[in-house]
Coordinates of C-alpha atoms in Angstrom, one line a residue:
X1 CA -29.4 10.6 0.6
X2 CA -29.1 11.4 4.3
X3 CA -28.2 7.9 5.2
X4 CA -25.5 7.7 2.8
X5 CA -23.8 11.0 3.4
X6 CA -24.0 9.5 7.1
X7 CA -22.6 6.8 6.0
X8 CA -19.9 8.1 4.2
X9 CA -19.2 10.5 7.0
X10 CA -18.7 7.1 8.9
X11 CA -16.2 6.0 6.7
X12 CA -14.3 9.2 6.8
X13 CA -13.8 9.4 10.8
X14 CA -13.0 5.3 10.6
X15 CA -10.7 6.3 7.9
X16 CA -9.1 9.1 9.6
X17 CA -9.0 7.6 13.2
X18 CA -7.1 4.3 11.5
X19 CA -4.6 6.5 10.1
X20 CA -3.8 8.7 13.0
X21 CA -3.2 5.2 15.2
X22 CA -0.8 4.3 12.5
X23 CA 0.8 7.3 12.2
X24 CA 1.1 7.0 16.4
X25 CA 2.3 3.8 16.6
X26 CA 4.7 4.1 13.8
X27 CA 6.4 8.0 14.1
X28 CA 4.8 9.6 18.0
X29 CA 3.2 13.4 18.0
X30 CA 3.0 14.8 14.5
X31 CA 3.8 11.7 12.5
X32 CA 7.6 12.8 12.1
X33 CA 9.7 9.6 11.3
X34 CA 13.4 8.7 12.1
X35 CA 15.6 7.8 9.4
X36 CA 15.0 4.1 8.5
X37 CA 11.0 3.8 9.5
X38 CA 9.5 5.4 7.0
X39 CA 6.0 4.2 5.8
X40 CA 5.2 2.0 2.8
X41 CA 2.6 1.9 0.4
X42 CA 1.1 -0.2 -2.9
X43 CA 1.6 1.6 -5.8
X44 CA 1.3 1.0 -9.5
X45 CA 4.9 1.2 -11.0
X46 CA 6.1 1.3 -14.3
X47 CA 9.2 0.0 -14.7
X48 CA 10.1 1.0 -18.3
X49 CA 8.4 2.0 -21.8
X50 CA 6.4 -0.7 -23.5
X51 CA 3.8 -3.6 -22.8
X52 CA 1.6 -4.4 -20.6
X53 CA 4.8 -6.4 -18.7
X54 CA 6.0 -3.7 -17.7
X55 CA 3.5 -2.5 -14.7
X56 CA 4.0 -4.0 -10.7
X57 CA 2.2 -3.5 -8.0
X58 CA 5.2 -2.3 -6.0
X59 CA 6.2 -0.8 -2.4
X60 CA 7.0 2.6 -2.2
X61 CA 8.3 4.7 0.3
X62 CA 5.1 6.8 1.7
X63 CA 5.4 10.9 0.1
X64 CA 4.7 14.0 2.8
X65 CA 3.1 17.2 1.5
X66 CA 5.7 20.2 1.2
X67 CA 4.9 23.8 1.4
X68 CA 1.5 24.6 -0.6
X69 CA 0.7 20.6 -0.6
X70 CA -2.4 18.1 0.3
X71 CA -1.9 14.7 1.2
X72 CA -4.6 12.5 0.1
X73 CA -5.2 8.7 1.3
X74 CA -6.6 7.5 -2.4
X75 CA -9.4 5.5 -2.5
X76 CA -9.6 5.7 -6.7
X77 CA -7.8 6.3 -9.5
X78 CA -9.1 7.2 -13.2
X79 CA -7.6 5.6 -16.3
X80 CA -7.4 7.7 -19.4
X81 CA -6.3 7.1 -22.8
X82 CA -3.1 9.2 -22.2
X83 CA -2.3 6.9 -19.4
X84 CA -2.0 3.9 -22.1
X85 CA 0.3 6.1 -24.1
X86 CA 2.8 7.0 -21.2
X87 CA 3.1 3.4 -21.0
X88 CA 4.0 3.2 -24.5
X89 CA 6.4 6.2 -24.1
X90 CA 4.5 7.6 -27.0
X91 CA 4.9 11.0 -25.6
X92 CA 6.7 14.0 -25.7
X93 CA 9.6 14.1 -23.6
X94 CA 8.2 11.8 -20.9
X95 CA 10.0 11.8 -17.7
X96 CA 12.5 8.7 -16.7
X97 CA 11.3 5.1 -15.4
X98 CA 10.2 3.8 -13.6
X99 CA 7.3 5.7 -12.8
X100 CA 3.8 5.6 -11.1
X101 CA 1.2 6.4 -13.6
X102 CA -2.0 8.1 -13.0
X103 CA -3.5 12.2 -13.5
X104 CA -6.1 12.2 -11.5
X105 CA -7.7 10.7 -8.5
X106 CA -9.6 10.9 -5.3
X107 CA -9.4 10.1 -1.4
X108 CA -9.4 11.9 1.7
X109 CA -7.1 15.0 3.2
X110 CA -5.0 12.9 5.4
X111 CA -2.6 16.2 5.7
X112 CA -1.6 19.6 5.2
X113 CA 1.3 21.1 4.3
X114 CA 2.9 24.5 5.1
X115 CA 0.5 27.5 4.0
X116 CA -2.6 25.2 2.9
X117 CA -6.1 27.1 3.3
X118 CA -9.4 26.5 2.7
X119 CA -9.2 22.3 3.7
X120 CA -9.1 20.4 6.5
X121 CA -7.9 16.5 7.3
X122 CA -10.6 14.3 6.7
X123 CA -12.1 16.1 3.7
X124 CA -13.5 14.2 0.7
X125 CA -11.6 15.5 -2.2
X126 CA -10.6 15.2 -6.1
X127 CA -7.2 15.8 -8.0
X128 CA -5.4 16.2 -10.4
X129 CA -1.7 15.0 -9.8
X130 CA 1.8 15.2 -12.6
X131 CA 1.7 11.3 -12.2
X132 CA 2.0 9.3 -9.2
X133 CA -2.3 9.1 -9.0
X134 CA -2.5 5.2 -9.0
X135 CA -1.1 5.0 -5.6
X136 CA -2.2 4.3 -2.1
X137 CA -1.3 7.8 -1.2
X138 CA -0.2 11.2 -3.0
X139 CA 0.9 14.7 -2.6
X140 CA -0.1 17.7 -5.2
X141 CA -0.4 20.9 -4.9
X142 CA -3.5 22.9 -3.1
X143 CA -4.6 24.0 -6.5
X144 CA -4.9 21.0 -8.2
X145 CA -7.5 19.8 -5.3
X146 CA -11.5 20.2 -5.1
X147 CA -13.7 19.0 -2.6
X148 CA -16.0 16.2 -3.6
X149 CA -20.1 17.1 -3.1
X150 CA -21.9 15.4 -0.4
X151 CA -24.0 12.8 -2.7
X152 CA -20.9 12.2 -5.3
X153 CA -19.2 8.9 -4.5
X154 CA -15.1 8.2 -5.1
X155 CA -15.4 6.4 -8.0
X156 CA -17.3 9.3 -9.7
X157 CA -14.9 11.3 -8.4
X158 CA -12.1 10.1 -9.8
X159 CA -14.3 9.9 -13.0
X160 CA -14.8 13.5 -13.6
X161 CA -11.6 15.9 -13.3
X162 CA -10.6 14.9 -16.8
X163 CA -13.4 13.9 -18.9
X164 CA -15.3 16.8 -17.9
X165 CA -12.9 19.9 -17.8
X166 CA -11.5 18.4 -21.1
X167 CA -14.8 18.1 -22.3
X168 CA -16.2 21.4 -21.1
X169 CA -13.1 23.7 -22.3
X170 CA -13.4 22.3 -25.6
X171 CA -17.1 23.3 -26.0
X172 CA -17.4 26.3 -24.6
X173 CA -14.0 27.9 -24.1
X174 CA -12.5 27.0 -27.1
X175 CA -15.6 26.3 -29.7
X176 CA -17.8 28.9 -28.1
X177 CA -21.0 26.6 -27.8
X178 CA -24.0 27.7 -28.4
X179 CA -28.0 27.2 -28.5
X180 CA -29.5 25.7 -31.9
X181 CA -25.1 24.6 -32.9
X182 CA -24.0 20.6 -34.0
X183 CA -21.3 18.8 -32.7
X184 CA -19.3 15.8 -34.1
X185 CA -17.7 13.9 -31.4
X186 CA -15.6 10.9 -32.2
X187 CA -15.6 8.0 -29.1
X188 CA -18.8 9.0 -28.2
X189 CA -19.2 6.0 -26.0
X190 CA -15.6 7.0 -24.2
X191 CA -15.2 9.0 -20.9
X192 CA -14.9 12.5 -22.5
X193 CA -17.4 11.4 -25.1
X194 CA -20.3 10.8 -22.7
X195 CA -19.1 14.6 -21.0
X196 CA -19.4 16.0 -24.5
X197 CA -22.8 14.6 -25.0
X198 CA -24.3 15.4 -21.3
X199 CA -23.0 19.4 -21.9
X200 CA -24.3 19.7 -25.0
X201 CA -27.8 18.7 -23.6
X202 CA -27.5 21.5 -21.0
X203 CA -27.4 23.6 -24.1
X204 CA -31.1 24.0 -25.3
X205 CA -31.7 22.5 -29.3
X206 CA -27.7 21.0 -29.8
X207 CA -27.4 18.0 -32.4
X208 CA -24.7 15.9 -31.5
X209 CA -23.8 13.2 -34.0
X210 CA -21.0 10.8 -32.6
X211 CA -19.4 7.4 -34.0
X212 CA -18.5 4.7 -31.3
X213 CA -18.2 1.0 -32.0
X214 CA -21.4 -1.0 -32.7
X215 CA -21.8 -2.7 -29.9
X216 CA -21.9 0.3 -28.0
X217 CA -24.8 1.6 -29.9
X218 CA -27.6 0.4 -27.3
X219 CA -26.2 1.6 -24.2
X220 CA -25.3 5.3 -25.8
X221 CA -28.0 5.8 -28.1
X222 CA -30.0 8.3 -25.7
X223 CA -27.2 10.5 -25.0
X224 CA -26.3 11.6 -28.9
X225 CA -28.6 12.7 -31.5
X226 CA -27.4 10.7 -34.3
X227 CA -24.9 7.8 -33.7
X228 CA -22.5 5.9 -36.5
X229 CA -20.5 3.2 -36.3
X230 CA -17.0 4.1 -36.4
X231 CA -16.0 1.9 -39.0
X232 CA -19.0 3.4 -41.5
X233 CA -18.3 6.7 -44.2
X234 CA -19.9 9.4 -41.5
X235 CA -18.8 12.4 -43.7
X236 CA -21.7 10.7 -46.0
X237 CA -24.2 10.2 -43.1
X238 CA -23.8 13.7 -41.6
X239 CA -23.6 15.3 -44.8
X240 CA -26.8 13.7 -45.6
X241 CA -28.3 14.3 -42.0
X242 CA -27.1 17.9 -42.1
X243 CA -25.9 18.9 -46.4
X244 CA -23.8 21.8 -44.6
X245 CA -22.0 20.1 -42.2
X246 CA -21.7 20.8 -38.4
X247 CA -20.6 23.5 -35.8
X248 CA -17.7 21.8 -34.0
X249 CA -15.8 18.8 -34.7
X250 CA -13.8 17.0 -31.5
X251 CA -11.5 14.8 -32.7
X252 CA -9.3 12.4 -30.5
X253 CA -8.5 9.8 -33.3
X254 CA -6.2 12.2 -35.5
X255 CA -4.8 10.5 -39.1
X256 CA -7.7 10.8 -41.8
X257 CA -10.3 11.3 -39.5
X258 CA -8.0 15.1 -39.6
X259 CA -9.4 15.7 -43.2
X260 CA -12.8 14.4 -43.0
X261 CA -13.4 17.1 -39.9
X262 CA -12.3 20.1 -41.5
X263 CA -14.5 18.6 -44.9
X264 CA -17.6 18.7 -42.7
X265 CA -17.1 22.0 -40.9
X266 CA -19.6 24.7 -41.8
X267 CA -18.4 28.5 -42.4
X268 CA -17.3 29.7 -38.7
X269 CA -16.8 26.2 -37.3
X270 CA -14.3 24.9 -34.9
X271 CA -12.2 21.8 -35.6
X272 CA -10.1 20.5 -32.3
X273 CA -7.7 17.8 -32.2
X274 CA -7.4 16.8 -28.3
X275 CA -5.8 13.3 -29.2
X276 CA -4.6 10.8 -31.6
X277 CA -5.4 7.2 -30.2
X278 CA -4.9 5.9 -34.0
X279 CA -1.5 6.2 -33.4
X280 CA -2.2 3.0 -30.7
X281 CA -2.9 -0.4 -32.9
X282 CA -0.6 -2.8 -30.8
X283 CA 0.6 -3.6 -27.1
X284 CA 3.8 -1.3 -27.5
X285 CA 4.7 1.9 -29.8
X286 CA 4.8 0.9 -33.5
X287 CA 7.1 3.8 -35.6
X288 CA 4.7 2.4 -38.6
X289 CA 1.3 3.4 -36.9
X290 CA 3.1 6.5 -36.1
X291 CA 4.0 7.3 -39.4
X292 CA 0.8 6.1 -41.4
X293 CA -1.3 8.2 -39.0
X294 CA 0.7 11.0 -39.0
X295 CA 0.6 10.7 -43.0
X296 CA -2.6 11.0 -43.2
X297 CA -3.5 14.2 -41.3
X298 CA -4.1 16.7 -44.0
X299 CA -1.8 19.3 -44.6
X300 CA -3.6 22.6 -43.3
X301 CA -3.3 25.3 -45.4
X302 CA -4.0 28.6 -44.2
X303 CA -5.0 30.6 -47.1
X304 CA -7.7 27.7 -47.2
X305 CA -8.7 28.1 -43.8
X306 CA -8.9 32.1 -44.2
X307 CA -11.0 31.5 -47.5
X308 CA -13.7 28.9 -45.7
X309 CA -14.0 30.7 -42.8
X310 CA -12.6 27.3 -40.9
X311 CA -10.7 27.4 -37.1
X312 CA -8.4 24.8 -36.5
X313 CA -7.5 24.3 -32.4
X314 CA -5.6 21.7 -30.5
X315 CA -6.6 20.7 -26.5
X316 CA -4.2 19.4 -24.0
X317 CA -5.8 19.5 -20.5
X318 CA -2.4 18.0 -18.3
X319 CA -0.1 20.7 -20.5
X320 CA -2.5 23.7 -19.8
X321 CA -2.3 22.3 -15.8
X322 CA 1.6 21.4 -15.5
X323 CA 2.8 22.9 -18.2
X324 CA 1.5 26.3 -18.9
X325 CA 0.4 27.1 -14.9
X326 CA -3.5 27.4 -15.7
X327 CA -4.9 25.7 -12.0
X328 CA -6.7 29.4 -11.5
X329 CA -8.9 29.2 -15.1
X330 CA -9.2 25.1 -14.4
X331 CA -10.2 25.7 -11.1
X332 CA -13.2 28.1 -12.4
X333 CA -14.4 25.7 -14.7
X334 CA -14.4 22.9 -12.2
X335 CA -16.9 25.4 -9.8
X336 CA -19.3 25.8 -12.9
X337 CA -18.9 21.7 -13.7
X338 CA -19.8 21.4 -9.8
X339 CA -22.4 23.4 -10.0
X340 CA -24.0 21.5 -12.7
X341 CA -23.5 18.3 -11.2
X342 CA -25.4 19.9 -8.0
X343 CA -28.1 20.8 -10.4
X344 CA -28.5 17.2 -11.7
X345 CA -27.7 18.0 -15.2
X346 CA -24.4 16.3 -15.7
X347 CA -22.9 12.4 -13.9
X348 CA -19.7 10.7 -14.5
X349 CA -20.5 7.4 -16.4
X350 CA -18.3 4.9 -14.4
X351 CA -17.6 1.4 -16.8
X352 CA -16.4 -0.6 -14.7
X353 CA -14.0 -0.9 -11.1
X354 CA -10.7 -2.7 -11.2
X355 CA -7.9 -3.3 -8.3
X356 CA -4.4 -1.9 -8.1
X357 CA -3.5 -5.8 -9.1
X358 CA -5.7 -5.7 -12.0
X359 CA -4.0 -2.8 -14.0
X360 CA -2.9 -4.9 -16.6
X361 CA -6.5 -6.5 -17.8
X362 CA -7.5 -2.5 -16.8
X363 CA -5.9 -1.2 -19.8
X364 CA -6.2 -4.1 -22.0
X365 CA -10.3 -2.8 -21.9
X366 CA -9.5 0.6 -22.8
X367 CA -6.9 -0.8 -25.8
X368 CA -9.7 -2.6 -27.2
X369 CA -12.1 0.5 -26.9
X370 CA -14.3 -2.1 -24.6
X371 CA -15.3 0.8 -22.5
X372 CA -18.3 3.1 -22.1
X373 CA -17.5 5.8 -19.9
X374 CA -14.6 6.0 -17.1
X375 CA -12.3 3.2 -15.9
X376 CA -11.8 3.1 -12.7
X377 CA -9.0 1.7 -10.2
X378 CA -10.5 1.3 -7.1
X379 CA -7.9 1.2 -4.5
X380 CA -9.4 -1.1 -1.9
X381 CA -10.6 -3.5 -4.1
X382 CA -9.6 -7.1 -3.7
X383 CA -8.3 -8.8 -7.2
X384 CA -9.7 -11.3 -8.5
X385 CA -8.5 -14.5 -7.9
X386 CA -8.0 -16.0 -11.7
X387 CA -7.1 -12.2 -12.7
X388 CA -4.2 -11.7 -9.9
X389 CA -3.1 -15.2 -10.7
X390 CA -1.7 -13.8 -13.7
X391 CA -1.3 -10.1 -13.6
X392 CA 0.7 -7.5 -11.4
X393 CA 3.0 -9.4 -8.7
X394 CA 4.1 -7.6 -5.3
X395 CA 7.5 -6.9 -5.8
X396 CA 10.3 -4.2 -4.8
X397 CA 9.6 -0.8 -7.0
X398 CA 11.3 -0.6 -10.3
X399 CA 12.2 -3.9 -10.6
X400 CA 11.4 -5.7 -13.9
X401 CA 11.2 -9.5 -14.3
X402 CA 10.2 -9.8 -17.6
X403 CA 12.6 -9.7 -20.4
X404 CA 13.6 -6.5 -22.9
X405 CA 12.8 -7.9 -26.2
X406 CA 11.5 -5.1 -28.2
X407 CA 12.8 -2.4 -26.1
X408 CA 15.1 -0.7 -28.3
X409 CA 12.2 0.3 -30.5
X410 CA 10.6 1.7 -27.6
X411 CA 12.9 4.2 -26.8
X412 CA 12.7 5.7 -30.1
X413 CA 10.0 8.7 -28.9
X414 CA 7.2 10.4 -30.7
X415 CA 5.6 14.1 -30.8
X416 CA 2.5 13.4 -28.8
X417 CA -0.7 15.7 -28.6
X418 CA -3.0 14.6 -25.9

């Protein structure tokens, strides 16, 4: 452990000392720039709402931190569900194309802005950034930033903001988790899904039955108590595991799997819908999957709710950060997640690395649910060759070489809850 943090301490200083002869060469004392030389950098642009045609691997000028702001030199990005369906433009009110995508990431303070305490240039650090993550280099605010412990690598890093604040506010701020309770997770095999089932073991005597696809079933079966396949009746196999139901159901498919929740909930349990990826069946946003999942969520009725003794929630991680202005209560969480990762008792499950160029076949993975734990887009990873043959091209930002069949249906925009 002491080599590597000396090695990584290495690779910070190299890091750091290649940046500052850049910034030398390029803009004298400070890094200030005149008009006409300012720096480039790869990023990952979307150029408009739909299919996987729509992503480049563009130029882009370089961003500075303002007042309150880091500046972090990425070295990887995390892909999450949500980012498939910004690409779709299955959101509410998503912001204008093009776009970089990208929540969360991680890299190294490469400088401060105006009033920034408590880090320094050259620290090893994780985010959480309002888009704009799967780029070479991003700005976000001081609040949004946590340093990275010694023995936790980048591409852990970049795997755990997300899965495992989303993760941990569900169970314990929102469901109020306990010793001897169940939990239902959907995904299980997914990024948040592993999270869910690592917390609940920190918890002494917690069942956790999850449904994942079955070729999952080998590599997950040790983390979760009981495991389905997701395409089997599970409100059978629970009820017949467990006759009263369970404690807490997560839900991040939405559309009948909405019912079959609040059906296996026992007397004080929590149901919480953080997501609705059953909404996603094609490349681009179908109105019919919309509407057919939407169709089947079960009308909640109150007076039913008050007379089973049932609680309903909904989860949304990025609008509790950039939305409702919670960094101070995420920021608490993270310490107690770090704190258990110090401790051993909780590790992001990376799936696999990718390169900027290989965005495309990225995403494809976590369309087909072919993931078990955290994609990753490593930012200094080569393509490969056969991949960036026939993925994301170099090319001026925002410009789109493919053709716009199909995008008037894509403009049409949907309620979205993450």
């Amino acid at each position: 452990m002491a080599k590597e943090g000396a090695q990584r301490a290495e690779e910070t200083e190299q890091m750091i000392d290649k940046e500052g002869g850049r910034e030398a060469a390029e803009g004298g004392a400070g890094g200030s720039l005149r008009a006409g030389d300012a720096k480039e950098m790869r990023a990952v642009v979307l150029s408009a709402f739909g299919g996987l045609n729509k992503l480049r691997v563009s130029k882009k000028a370089m961003p500075e931190p303002q007042e309150g702001e880091l500046k972090i030199r990425v070295k990887a990005c995390g892909l999450n569900f949500i980012d498939l369906m910004v690409r779709q433009g299955n959101i509410d009110n998503p912001p204008k194309t093009p776009l970089v995508p990208g929540f969360e990431c991680s890299g190294i303070v490469e400088a401060l802005g105006d009033s920034v305490k408590g880090f320094e240039i050259g620290d090893r650090v994780m985010a959480f950034v309002n888009y704009n993550a799967w780029a070479e280099v991003v700005c976000t605010p001081v609040e949004f930033v946590y340093k990275i412990p010694e023995d936790m690598t980048f591409s852990e890093a970049a795997a755990f903001p997300m899965n495992f604040v989303t993760a941990y506010m569900m169970l314990f701020e929102v469901a109020n988790l306990r010793e001897g309770m169940s939990v239902l997770v959907h995904s299980a095999g997914g990024g948040v899904g592993q999270a869910v089932a690592q917390l609940c073991s920190t918890i002494p005597n917690v069942t956790v039955f999850g449904t994942a696809s079955s070729f999952k079933h080998e590599a997950i079966k040790s983390s979760v108590t009981h495991l389905f396949d997701r395409n089997a009746d599970y409100v059978q196999e629970v009820k017949r595991i467990s006759a009263d139901g369970v404690d807490i159901v997560l839900d991040c498919l939405c559309g009948e799997n909405t019912g079959k929740g609040l059906s296996l909930l026992k007397p004080l349990g929590t149901y919480i819908l953080y997501g609705s990826s059953n909404m996603v069946t094609g490349e681009t946003k179908s109105f019919f999957s919309f509407a057919k999942s939407w169709w089947q969520v079960e009308k909640v009725n109150p007076i039913k709710l008050y007379e089973e003794n049932k609680v309903i929630a909904g989860f949304s991680l990025l609008n509790l950060l950039f939305k409702q202005n919670r960094g101070g209560l995420i920021k608490g969480v993270m310490d107690k997640l770090l704190n258990l990762y110090n401790s051993k008792k909780i590790k992001p499950v990376v799936d696999s690395l990718w390169a900027l160029e290989e965005v495309k076949e990225a995403m494809q993975r976590i369309h087909d649910r072919g993931n078990i734990g955290k994609l990753i887009l490593d930012v200094e990873k080569a393509p490969t060759p056969l991949m960036a043959n026939d993925s994301t091209e170099t090319s001026e930002a925002g410009e789109e070489e493919e053709d716009h069949e199909g995008d008037n249906e894509n403009k049409e925009r949907m309620p979205f809850i993450q």
